Amino acid sequence: MLLTTRRQVCSLAAALPVSAFASSVQASEANAGAEKSPKAELSVLLYPGFETIDAMGPVEMFGNLRDFSMRFASLEGRVVKSAQGLPVMTEKFEMENASPLLLVPGAAPAFLPKDPRFFEMLKSAAQKADYVLTVCTGSLLVAKTGLLNGKKATSNKKALPMVMKAVPQVDWQKKARWVVDGRFYTSSGISAGMDMALGFIADRFGEAEARRIAGFTEYRRIADPSDDPFAI
Amino acid sequence: MLLTTRRQVCSLAAALPVSAFASSVQASEANAGAEKSPKAELSVLLYPGFETIDAMGPVEMFGNLRDFSMRFASLEGRVVKSAQGLPVMTEKFEMENASPLLLVPGAAPAFLPKDPRFFEMLKSAAQKADYVLTVCTGSLLVAKTGLLNGKKATSNKKALPMVMKAVPQVDWQKKARWVVDGRFYTSSGISAGMDMALGFIADRFGEAEARRIAGFTEYRRIADPSDDPFAI
């Protein structure tokens, strides 16, 4: 089984602190290390026209955790271009490769997937994941599978009127940088995904780890999920 | 010639303001538009182990300009993986495809290129570009070509002692989110590239455009290049 359990993911929080700039250097040398700690894994589900930083902001933050791996998956398993023209080589999504952490980026309305097969894939991946994280209109995609019904969630504040109308069964939050409801983390627009990722890391791997990564990335983090400078 | 002149790049600032969330939708429909405005182009020079957000932060910001295109180039022209595991499909760098804007991301020291052919490519691309933008230790790479000799520049603050020792001919700035010296924009670590990109956009395309993109991306921007929360 490739899935690690929630407990295994959390146990990474016990890893030793490493000086910030050295961490990715050490990570590249870590394969030769003595004890193998359980590997946490994030799958990023991509589709044509996804917003670059929705995906890559969290990838930067999670990717600086120790002993962490990343998958980039899509419906078709080919090169997928972001709205900004970034061509990412993806693998075809297969259920046996589903990760315990799932990241769903958003997109401008015109680029949001419409293919029913995309939503079947998304629902299966989200049901299997321990945690589902969405950025921007990524929450609308998960909402359309029905999995957010009755749950608190948020989205890009400019898109929120459209999102609320599309799936009124969700308890949409109008002022939140990100929202946690059980195993669902949903964030506001685009760069809010970086704050949510650090918030998730603080919750699951410890606040010290979130601070280390924010410091390493020289990122002026919003650490309070209710601090939403872009609420309308 | 694929190169647009400095004047052509600036003329984009005259484009009409568009409501934020609609911009990328409109961009996808813009090909059918009446008048063709000159296209600005950014080349992102990638190498194995580059830091994800060093490249993708500016890509997000530039990619939300109107009528803007992006190239992802490398020495070998194949899939290049970031330190965080992001596989980007690149084209082999060719001088005839060199862009007026060049972006050079940084990396942790262990991942910085050593191949002399990389530095030949970088020097040629930087000499041909109207503007060269670097993030984090990307400035060290450009400094090694000699093009920053006698110029003000900055880098990741944790890497700065190593960077200053490696190329002492550069006037390294210890406290700066980013530094402008002529056609060289160099930024501090990782997420500082987003602020520098917005600073460049403000300089060349107008402050209103920088604000529109920061608002669209819900990014709490550092707009003052001397505001460096990570200076040691």
Short mmCIF file of C-alpha atoms in Angstrom, two decimals:
data_model
loop_
_atom_site.label_atom_id
_atom_site.label_comp_id
_atom_site.label_asym_id
_atom_site.label_seq_id
_atom_site.Cartn_x
_atom_site.Cartn_y
_atom_site.Cartn_z
CA MET A 1 0.00 0.00 0.00
CA LEU A 2 1.32 3.40 -0.93
CA LEU A 3 -1.00 5.17 1.48
CA THR A 4 0.51 6.33 4.73
CA THR A 5 -1.89 6.69 7.63
CA ARG A 6 -2.78 9.93 9.35
CA ARG A 7 -0.62 8.87 12.29
CA GLN A 8 2.40 8.27 10.06
CA VAL A 9 1.98 11.70 8.47
CA CYS A 10 1.88 13.32 11.88
CA SER A 11 4.90 11.44 13.16
CA LEU A 12 7.08 13.50 10.83
CA ALA A 13 6.56 16.41 13.22
CA ALA A 14 9.01 14.70 15.53
CA ALA A 15 11.86 15.04 13.01
CA LEU A 16 14.87 17.06 14.13
CA PRO A 17 14.96 20.75 13.25
CA VAL A 18 17.46 21.53 10.50
CA SER A 19 18.91 24.94 9.68
CA ALA A 20 16.71 26.41 7.01
CA PHE A 21 18.92 26.85 3.97
CA ALA A 22 20.60 23.53 4.53
CA SER A 23 17.38 21.53 4.53
CA SER A 24 17.00 20.90 0.80
CA VAL A 25 20.68 20.13 0.53
CA GLN A 26 20.35 17.60 3.30
CA ALA A 27 17.18 16.23 1.74
CA SER A 28 19.15 15.33 -1.38
CA GLU A 29 21.64 13.42 0.73
CA ALA A 30 19.03 11.86 2.99
CA ASN A 31 18.69 8.63 0.99
CA ALA A 32 21.95 7.45 2.46
CA GLY A 33 20.60 8.13 6.00
CA ALA A 34 20.30 5.44 8.65
CA GLU A 35 16.65 5.28 9.76
CA LYS A 36 13.89 5.66 7.21
CA SER A 37 11.04 7.81 8.50
CA PRO A 38 7.61 7.21 6.94
CA LYS A 39 7.15 9.14 3.74
CA ALA A 40 4.34 11.67 3.44
CA GLU A 41 3.01 12.23 -0.05
CA LEU A 42 0.96 14.93 -1.75
CA SER A 43 -0.82 14.42 -5.06
CA VAL A 44 -1.46 17.57 -7.05
CA LEU A 45 -4.40 17.13 -9.44
CA LEU A 46 -3.83 19.27 -12.54
CA TYR A 47 -6.00 20.22 -15.52
CA PRO A 48 -5.43 22.61 -18.44
CA GLY A 49 -5.63 26.25 -17.38
CA PHE A 50 -5.02 25.70 -13.64
CA GLU A 51 -3.68 28.82 -11.89
CA THR A 52 0.09 28.41 -11.46
CA ILE A 53 0.52 29.51 -7.83
CA ASP A 54 -2.63 27.71 -6.64
CA ALA A 55 -0.61 24.55 -7.19
CA MET A 56 3.01 25.70 -6.91
CA GLY A 57 2.64 27.78 -3.73
CA PRO A 58 1.67 24.73 -1.64
CA VAL A 59 4.18 22.58 -3.59
CA GLU A 60 6.95 24.94 -2.42
CA MET A 61 5.82 24.77 1.21
CA PHE A 62 5.14 21.00 1.39
CA GLY A 63 8.23 20.29 -0.71
CA ASN A 64 10.43 21.75 2.01
CA LEU A 65 9.22 19.26 4.59
CA ARG A 66 11.70 16.49 5.25
CA ASP A 67 11.16 13.13 3.59
CA PHE A 68 8.19 14.31 1.60
CA SER A 69 7.25 13.33 -1.91
CA MET A 70 5.06 14.84 -4.56
CA ARG A 71 3.01 13.45 -7.45
CA PHE A 72 1.57 15.48 -10.31
CA ALA A 73 -1.46 13.72 -11.77
CA SER A 74 -4.10 14.48 -14.38
CA LEU A 75 -7.01 12.78 -16.12
CA GLU A 76 -5.05 12.03 -19.29
CA GLY A 77 -1.47 11.84 -17.98
CA ARG A 78 0.32 14.16 -20.36
CA VAL A 79 1.83 17.64 -20.32
CA VAL A 80 -0.69 20.00 -18.70
CA LYS A 81 -0.29 23.77 -19.15
CA SER A 82 -1.29 26.30 -16.51
CA ALA A 83 -3.17 29.50 -17.40
CA GLN A 84 0.21 31.25 -17.30
CA GLY A 85 1.74 28.78 -19.78
CA LEU A 86 3.69 26.51 -17.40
CA PRO A 87 3.95 23.01 -18.97
CA VAL A 88 3.94 20.34 -16.24
CA MET A 89 4.64 16.69 -17.03
CA THR A 90 1.90 14.73 -15.26
CA GLU A 91 1.15 11.05 -14.73
CA LYS A 92 -2.29 9.61 -15.50
CA PHE A 93 -4.24 9.45 -12.24
CA GLU A 94 -4.66 5.87 -11.00
CA MET A 95 -6.51 4.98 -7.80
CA GLU A 96 -3.69 2.71 -6.60
CA ASN A 97 -1.39 5.74 -6.64
CA ALA A 98 -3.80 8.02 -4.72
CA SER A 99 -1.98 9.93 -1.99
CA PRO A 100 -2.96 10.61 1.63
CA LEU A 101 -2.81 14.34 0.85
CA LEU A 102 -4.67 15.71 -2.15
CA LEU A 103 -4.24 19.25 -3.51
CA VAL A 104 -6.80 20.70 -5.93
CA PRO A 105 -5.84 24.05 -7.50
CA GLY A 106 -8.39 26.47 -8.90
CA ALA A 107 -8.68 28.30 -12.19
CA ALA A 108 -10.50 31.20 -13.77
CA PRO A 109 -14.11 30.14 -14.53
CA ALA A 110 -13.45 29.58 -18.25
CA PHE A 111 -10.75 27.01 -17.45
CA LEU A 112 -12.61 24.98 -14.80
CA PRO A 113 -13.07 21.35 -15.91
CA LYS A 114 -16.46 20.27 -17.23
CA ASP A 115 -15.68 16.63 -18.16
CA PRO A 116 -17.71 14.25 -15.91
CA ARG A 117 -14.68 11.88 -15.89
CA PHE A 118 -12.67 14.62 -14.14
CA PHE A 119 -15.24 14.78 -11.34
CA GLU A 120 -15.33 10.97 -11.00
CA MET A 121 -11.53 10.99 -10.63
CA LEU A 122 -11.63 13.91 -8.19
CA LYS A 123 -14.34 12.30 -6.03
CA SER A 124 -12.48 8.97 -5.84
CA ALA A 125 -9.17 10.68 -4.99
CA ALA A 126 -10.82 12.91 -2.38
CA GLN A 127 -12.68 9.99 -0.77
CA LYS A 128 -9.47 8.00 -0.45
CA ALA A 129 -7.32 10.90 0.85
CA ASP A 130 -6.78 11.56 4.55
CA TYR A 131 -6.82 15.30 3.82
CA VAL A 132 -8.10 17.32 0.86
CA LEU A 133 -6.68 20.81 0.30
CA THR A 134 -8.12 23.25 -2.23
CA VAL A 135 -6.99 26.68 -3.40
CA CYS A 136 -9.21 29.36 -4.94
CA THR A 137 -11.97 27.81 -7.10
CA GLY A 138 -10.53 24.35 -6.41
CA SER A 139 -13.15 24.26 -3.63
CA LEU A 140 -15.91 24.66 -6.24
CA LEU A 141 -14.58 21.56 -8.03
CA VAL A 142 -14.67 19.49 -4.83
CA ALA A 143 -18.07 21.00 -3.91
CA LYS A 144 -19.47 19.76 -7.22
CA THR A 145 -18.73 16.17 -6.15
CA GLY A 146 -21.06 16.67 -3.15
CA LEU A 147 -18.29 15.98 -0.62
CA LEU A 148 -18.49 19.50 0.86
CA ASN A 149 -22.26 19.47 1.41
CA GLY A 150 -23.06 20.89 4.88
CA LYS A 151 -19.40 21.71 5.48
CA LYS A 152 -17.73 25.09 6.01
CA ALA A 153 -15.50 26.11 3.10
CA THR A 154 -14.18 29.16 1.28
CA SER A 155 -12.92 30.22 -2.14
CA ASN A 156 -11.52 33.20 -4.07
CA LYS A 157 -13.46 36.21 -2.81
CA LYS A 158 -14.12 37.61 -6.28
CA ALA A 159 -15.46 34.22 -7.39
CA LEU A 160 -17.50 33.61 -4.24
CA PRO A 161 -20.89 34.89 -5.52
CA MET A 162 -20.60 32.52 -8.51
CA VAL A 163 -19.36 29.67 -6.31
CA MET A 164 -22.17 30.12 -3.74
CA LYS A 165 -24.77 30.06 -6.49
CA ALA A 166 -23.27 26.96 -8.11
CA VAL A 167 -23.29 24.79 -4.95
CA PRO A 168 -25.54 26.35 -2.27
CA GLN A 169 -25.38 23.16 -0.13
CA VAL A 170 -21.95 24.25 1.19
CA ASP A 171 -21.65 26.60 4.19
CA TRP A 172 -19.48 29.13 2.30
CA GLN A 173 -17.43 31.51 4.46
CA LYS A 174 -17.16 35.07 3.15
CA LYS A 175 -14.25 36.16 5.33
CA ALA A 176 -11.46 33.63 5.75
CA ARG A 177 -7.92 33.25 4.43
CA TRP A 178 -8.60 29.54 4.77
CA VAL A 179 -11.16 27.26 6.44
CA VAL A 180 -10.69 23.86 8.11
CA ASP A 181 -13.65 21.51 8.40
CA GLY A 182 -12.61 18.00 9.37
CA ARG A 183 -10.31 16.66 6.70
CA PHE A 184 -11.06 19.51 4.26
CA TYR A 185 -8.79 22.59 4.04
CA THR A 186 -10.15 25.18 1.60
CA SER A 187 -8.38 28.46 0.94
CA SER A 188 -9.16 31.82 -0.55
CA GLY A 189 -7.63 32.97 -3.85
CA ILE A 190 -4.31 31.98 -5.38
CA SER A 191 -1.58 33.08 -2.94
CA ALA A 192 -3.77 32.15 0.06
CA GLY A 193 -2.82 28.57 -0.73
CA MET A 194 0.67 29.24 0.64
CA ASP A 195 -0.76 30.40 3.97
CA MET A 196 -3.13 27.43 4.08
CA ALA A 197 -0.28 25.03 3.31
CA LEU A 198 1.75 26.51 6.18
CA GLY A 199 -1.38 26.33 8.37
CA PHE A 200 -1.77 22.65 7.53
CA ILE A 201 1.92 22.07 8.22
CA ALA A 202 1.52 23.84 11.60
CA ASP A 203 -1.51 21.64 12.43
CA ARG A 204 0.03 18.32 11.39
CA PHE A 205 3.82 18.79 11.65
CA GLY A 206 4.01 21.51 14.33
CA GLU A 207 4.19 25.31 14.36
CA ALA A 208 8.01 25.25 14.50
CA GLU A 209 8.10 23.42 11.18
CA ALA A 210 5.72 25.97 9.60
CA ARG A 211 7.90 28.82 10.87
CA ARG A 212 11.07 27.15 9.61
CA ILE A 213 9.63 26.81 6.11
CA ALA A 214 8.17 30.36 6.06
CA GLY A 215 11.60 31.65 7.15
CA PHE A 216 13.43 29.53 4.61
CA THR A 217 11.18 30.76 1.81
CA GLU A 218 11.40 34.36 3.13
CA TYR A 219 7.60 34.36 3.03
CA ARG A 220 5.66 36.92 5.08
CA ARG A 221 3.02 34.47 6.13
CA ILE A 222 -0.57 35.14 7.20
CA ALA A 223 -0.76 32.70 10.13
CA ASP A 224 -4.31 33.52 11.28
CA PRO A 225 -6.93 31.84 9.06
CA SER A 226 -9.48 34.59 9.89
CA ASP A 227 -7.11 37.38 8.71
CA ASP A 228 -8.50 37.90 5.20
CA PRO A 229 -7.31 41.15 3.62
CA PHE A 230 -9.28 40.35 0.47
CA ALA A 231 -12.74 39.76 1.97
CA ILE A 232 -15.29 41.90 0.17
CA MET B 1 13.21 38.78 -34.92
CA LEU B 2 11.37 37.49 -31.89
CA LEU B 3 12.80 40.20 -29.65
CA THR B 4 10.51 43.06 -28.75
CA THR B 5 12.22 46.31 -27.88
CA ARG B 6 12.14 47.98 -24.49
CA ARG B 7 9.71 50.54 -25.89
CA GLN B 8 7.33 47.82 -27.07
CA VAL B 9 7.37 46.14 -23.65
CA CYS B 10 6.48 49.44 -22.00
CA SER B 11 3.69 50.23 -24.42
CA LEU B 12 1.65 47.39 -22.87
CA ALA B 13 1.15 49.66 -19.88
CA ALA B 14 -1.33 51.57 -22.00
CA ALA B 15 -3.66 48.56 -22.23
CA LEU B 16 -7.13 48.98 -20.77
CA PRO B 17 -7.71 47.88 -17.18
CA VAL B 18 -9.79 44.71 -16.94
CA SER B 19 -11.71 43.46 -13.91
CA ALA B 20 -9.35 41.20 -12.04
CA PHE B 21 -10.93 37.76 -12.09
CA ALA B 22 -12.05 38.14 -15.68
CA SER B 23 -8.58 38.90 -17.03
CA SER B 24 -7.32 35.40 -17.70
CA VAL B 25 -10.66 34.46 -19.20
CA GLN B 26 -10.46 37.45 -21.52
CA ALA B 27 -6.83 36.66 -22.29
CA SER B 28 -7.88 33.30 -23.68
CA GLU B 29 -10.39 35.00 -25.94
CA ALA B 30 -8.08 37.87 -26.89
CA ASN B 31 -6.74 36.23 -30.04
CA ALA B 32 -9.96 37.07 -31.80
CA GLY B 33 -9.51 40.74 -30.79
CA ALA B 34 -9.25 43.60 -33.27
CA GLU B 35 -5.89 45.32 -32.74
CA LYS B 36 -2.82 43.25 -31.94
CA SER B 37 -0.69 44.81 -29.22
CA PRO B 38 3.01 43.88 -29.21
CA LYS B 39 3.71 40.73 -27.25
CA ALA B 40 6.04 40.83 -24.24
CA GLU B 41 7.89 37.60 -23.53
CA LEU B 42 9.69 36.16 -20.52
CA SER B 43 12.13 33.26 -20.74
CA VAL B 44 12.56 31.24 -17.57
CA LEU B 45 15.93 29.46 -17.49
CA LEU B 46 15.58 26.20 -15.57
CA TYR B 47 18.06 23.62 -14.28
CA PRO B 48 17.65 20.50 -12.10
CA GLY B 49 16.96 21.39 -8.46
CA PHE B 50 15.75 24.96 -9.04
CA GLU B 51 13.57 26.26 -6.21
CA THR B 52 9.92 26.02 -7.31
CA ILE B 53 8.60 29.43 -6.26
CA ASP B 54 11.74 31.29 -7.39
CA ALA B 55 10.48 30.56 -10.88
CA MET B 56 6.74 30.10 -10.44
CA GLY B 57 6.10 33.17 -8.26
CA PRO B 58 7.19 35.57 -11.02
CA VAL B 59 5.53 33.31 -13.65
CA GLU B 60 2.21 33.83 -11.83
CA MET B 61 2.64 37.61 -11.73
CA PHE B 62 3.94 38.11 -15.29
CA GLY B 63 1.50 35.54 -16.61
CA ASN B 64 -1.42 37.69 -15.54
CA LEU B 65 -0.27 40.62 -17.71
CA ARG B 66 -2.27 40.97 -20.88
CA ASP B 67 -0.82 39.64 -24.12
CA PHE B 68 2.21 38.17 -22.42
CA SER B 69 3.96 34.93 -23.30
CA MET B 70 6.30 32.64 -21.44
CA ARG B 71 9.08 30.26 -22.48
CA PHE B 72 10.64 27.60 -20.27
CA ALA B 73 14.17 26.83 -21.45
CA SER B 74 17.08 24.71 -20.26
CA LEU B 75 20.52 23.62 -21.41
CA GLU B 76 19.38 20.21 -22.59
CA GLY B 77 15.73 20.87 -23.42
CA ARG B 78 14.04 18.05 -21.55
CA VAL B 79 11.92 17.62 -18.40
CA VAL B 80 13.60 19.54 -15.58
CA LYS B 81 12.61 18.80 -11.96
CA SER B 82 12.60 21.43 -9.23
CA ALA B 83 14.00 20.73 -5.76
CA GLN B 84 10.39 20.10 -4.68
CA GLY B 85 9.84 17.53 -7.45
CA LEU B 86 7.93 19.63 -10.01
CA PRO B 87 8.63 18.25 -13.52
CA VAL B 88 8.60 21.07 -16.08
CA MET B 89 8.75 20.38 -19.83
CA THR B 90 11.42 22.74 -21.20
CA GLU B 91 12.71 23.61 -24.65
CA LYS B 92 16.44 23.57 -25.41
CA PHE B 93 17.72 27.12 -25.12
CA GLU B 94 18.56 28.62 -28.53
CA MET B 95 19.88 32.15 -28.95
CA GLU B 96 17.37 32.95 -31.70
CA ASN B 97 14.59 32.31 -29.17
CA ALA B 98 16.13 34.50 -26.45
CA SER B 99 13.50 36.74 -24.86
CA PRO B 100 13.63 40.43 -23.93
CA LEU B 101 12.93 39.43 -20.31
CA LEU B 102 15.06 36.74 -18.68
CA LEU B 103 14.25 35.13 -15.31
CA VAL B 104 16.92 33.14 -13.45
CA PRO B 105 15.67 31.23 -10.39
CA GLY B 106 17.95 30.19 -7.55
CA ALA B 107 18.54 26.92 -5.76
CA ALA B 108 20.06 25.52 -2.60
CA PRO B 109 23.88 25.51 -2.97
CA ALA B 110 24.07 21.77 -3.71
CA PHE B 111 21.78 22.20 -6.74
CA LEU B 112 23.42 25.26 -8.33
CA PRO B 113 24.75 24.45 -11.83
CA LYS B 114 28.48 23.85 -12.27
CA ASP B 115 28.58 23.00 -16.00
CA PRO B 116 30.53 25.71 -17.91
CA ARG B 117 28.05 25.32 -20.81
CA PHE B 118 25.28 26.50 -18.47
CA PHE B 119 27.18 29.71 -17.76
CA GLU B 120 27.91 30.30 -21.48
CA MET B 121 24.18 29.95 -22.18
CA LEU B 122 23.27 32.20 -19.24
CA LYS B 123 25.75 34.91 -20.24
CA SER B 124 24.54 34.96 -23.87
CA ALA B 125 20.89 35.07 -22.81
CA ALA B 126 21.55 37.80 -20.24
CA GLN B 127 23.57 39.90 -22.73
CA LYS B 128 20.77 39.73 -25.29
CA ALA B 129 17.93 40.45 -22.82
CA ASP B 130 16.58 43.94 -22.20
CA TYR B 131 16.07 43.02 -18.53
CA VAL B 132 17.49 40.23 -16.37
CA LEU B 133 15.58 39.23 -13.23
CA THR B 134 17.01 36.87 -10.62
CA VAL B 135 15.52 35.33 -7.48
CA CYS B 136 17.47 34.06 -4.47
CA THR B 137 20.83 32.55 -5.51
CA GLY B 138 19.94 33.16 -9.17
CA SER B 139 21.95 36.36 -8.71
CA LEU B 140 25.02 34.28 -7.84
CA LEU B 141 24.67 32.46 -11.16
CA VAL B 142 24.53 35.74 -13.11
CA ALA B 143 27.35 37.17 -10.95
CA LYS B 144 29.56 34.25 -11.98
CA THR B 145 29.29 35.38 -15.63
CA GLY B 146 30.88 38.72 -14.60
CA LEU B 147 27.86 40.73 -15.76
CA LEU B 148 27.10 42.03 -12.24
CA ASN B 149 30.65 43.26 -11.53
CA GLY B 150 30.50 46.71 -9.92
CA LYS B 151 26.69 46.60 -9.79
CA LYS B 152 24.36 46.63 -6.79
CA ALA B 153 22.59 43.30 -6.28
CA THR B 154 21.09 41.09 -3.57
CA SER B 155 20.35 37.44 -2.84
CA ASN B 156 18.82 35.12 -0.24
CA LYS B 157 19.87 36.54 3.12
CA LYS B 158 20.94 33.19 4.54
CA ALA B 159 23.06 32.52 1.45
CA LEU B 160 24.54 36.04 1.31
CA PRO B 161 27.82 35.32 3.18
CA MET B 162 28.55 32.46 0.74
CA VAL B 163 27.45 34.56 -2.25
CA MET B 164 29.59 37.58 -1.22
CA LYS B 165 32.62 35.35 -0.84
CA ALA B 166 32.04 33.66 -4.21
CA VAL B 167 31.86 36.89 -6.26
CA PRO B 168 33.23 39.84 -4.23
CA GLN B 169 33.26 42.11 -7.34
CA VAL B 170 29.49 42.70 -6.91
CA ASP B 171 28.19 45.45 -4.60
CA TRP B 172 26.02 43.05 -2.57
CA GLN B 173 23.18 44.68 -0.59
CA LYS B 174 22.52 43.15 2.84
CA LYS B 175 19.09 44.68 3.39
CA ALA B 176 16.78 44.73 0.39
CA ARG B 177 13.70 42.82 -0.70
CA TRP B 178 14.99 43.46 -4.20
CA VAL B 179 17.55 45.71 -5.92
CA VAL B 180 17.40 47.46 -9.31
CA ASP B 181 20.64 48.43 -11.04
CA GLY B 182 20.09 49.39 -14.65
CA ARG B 183 18.62 46.41 -16.48
CA PHE B 184 19.29 43.99 -13.58
CA TYR B 185 16.58 43.20 -11.01
CA THR B 186 17.87 40.90 -8.25
CA SER B 187 15.69 39.73 -5.38
CA SER B 188 16.11 38.22 -1.96
CA GLY B 189 15.05 34.64 -1.19
CA ILE B 190 12.33 32.57 -2.84
CA SER B 191 9.02 34.42 -2.23
CA ALA B 192 10.75 37.81 -2.65
CA GLY B 193 10.64 37.06 -6.38
CA MET B 194 6.89 37.73 -6.36
CA ASP B 195 7.42 41.20 -4.87
CA MET B 196 10.23 41.91 -7.34
CA ALA B 197 8.07 40.77 -10.26
CA LEU B 198 5.29 43.12 -9.12
CA GLY B 199 7.92 45.87 -8.65
CA PHE B 200 9.13 45.31 -12.22
CA ILE B 201 5.55 45.35 -13.47
CA ALA B 202 4.96 48.63 -11.59
CA ASP B 203 8.12 50.13 -13.17
CA ARG B 204 7.45 49.01 -16.73
CA PHE B 205 3.68 48.55 -16.99
CA GLY B 206 2.47 50.97 -14.30
CA GLU B 207 1.59 50.76 -10.60
CA ALA B 208 -2.10 50.21 -11.39
CA GLU B 209 -1.22 47.02 -13.26
CA ALA B 210 0.91 45.77 -10.35
CA ARG B 211 -1.96 46.47 -7.94
CA ARG B 212 -4.47 44.74 -10.21
CA ILE B 213 -2.35 41.59 -10.34
CA ALA B 214 -1.58 41.61 -6.57
CA GLY B 215 -5.34 41.98 -5.94
CA PHE B 216 -6.23 39.26 -8.43
CA THR B 217 -3.76 36.85 -6.85
CA GLU B 218 -4.87 37.90 -3.32
CA TYR B 219 -1.20 38.49 -2.61
CA ARG B 220 -0.19 40.73 0.32
CA ARG B 221 2.61 42.39 -1.56
CA ILE B 222 5.75 44.06 -0.20
CA ALA B 223 5.81 47.12 -2.50
CA ASP B 224 8.86 48.85 -0.98
CA PRO B 225 12.12 47.25 -2.17
CA SER B 226 13.91 48.35 1.02
CA ASP B 227 11.35 46.61 3.28
CA ASP B 228 13.25 43.39 4.00
CA PRO B 229 11.80 41.44 6.92
CA PHE B 230 14.47 38.76 6.45
CA ALA B 231 17.62 40.90 6.56
CA ILE B 232 20.04 39.49 9.14
#
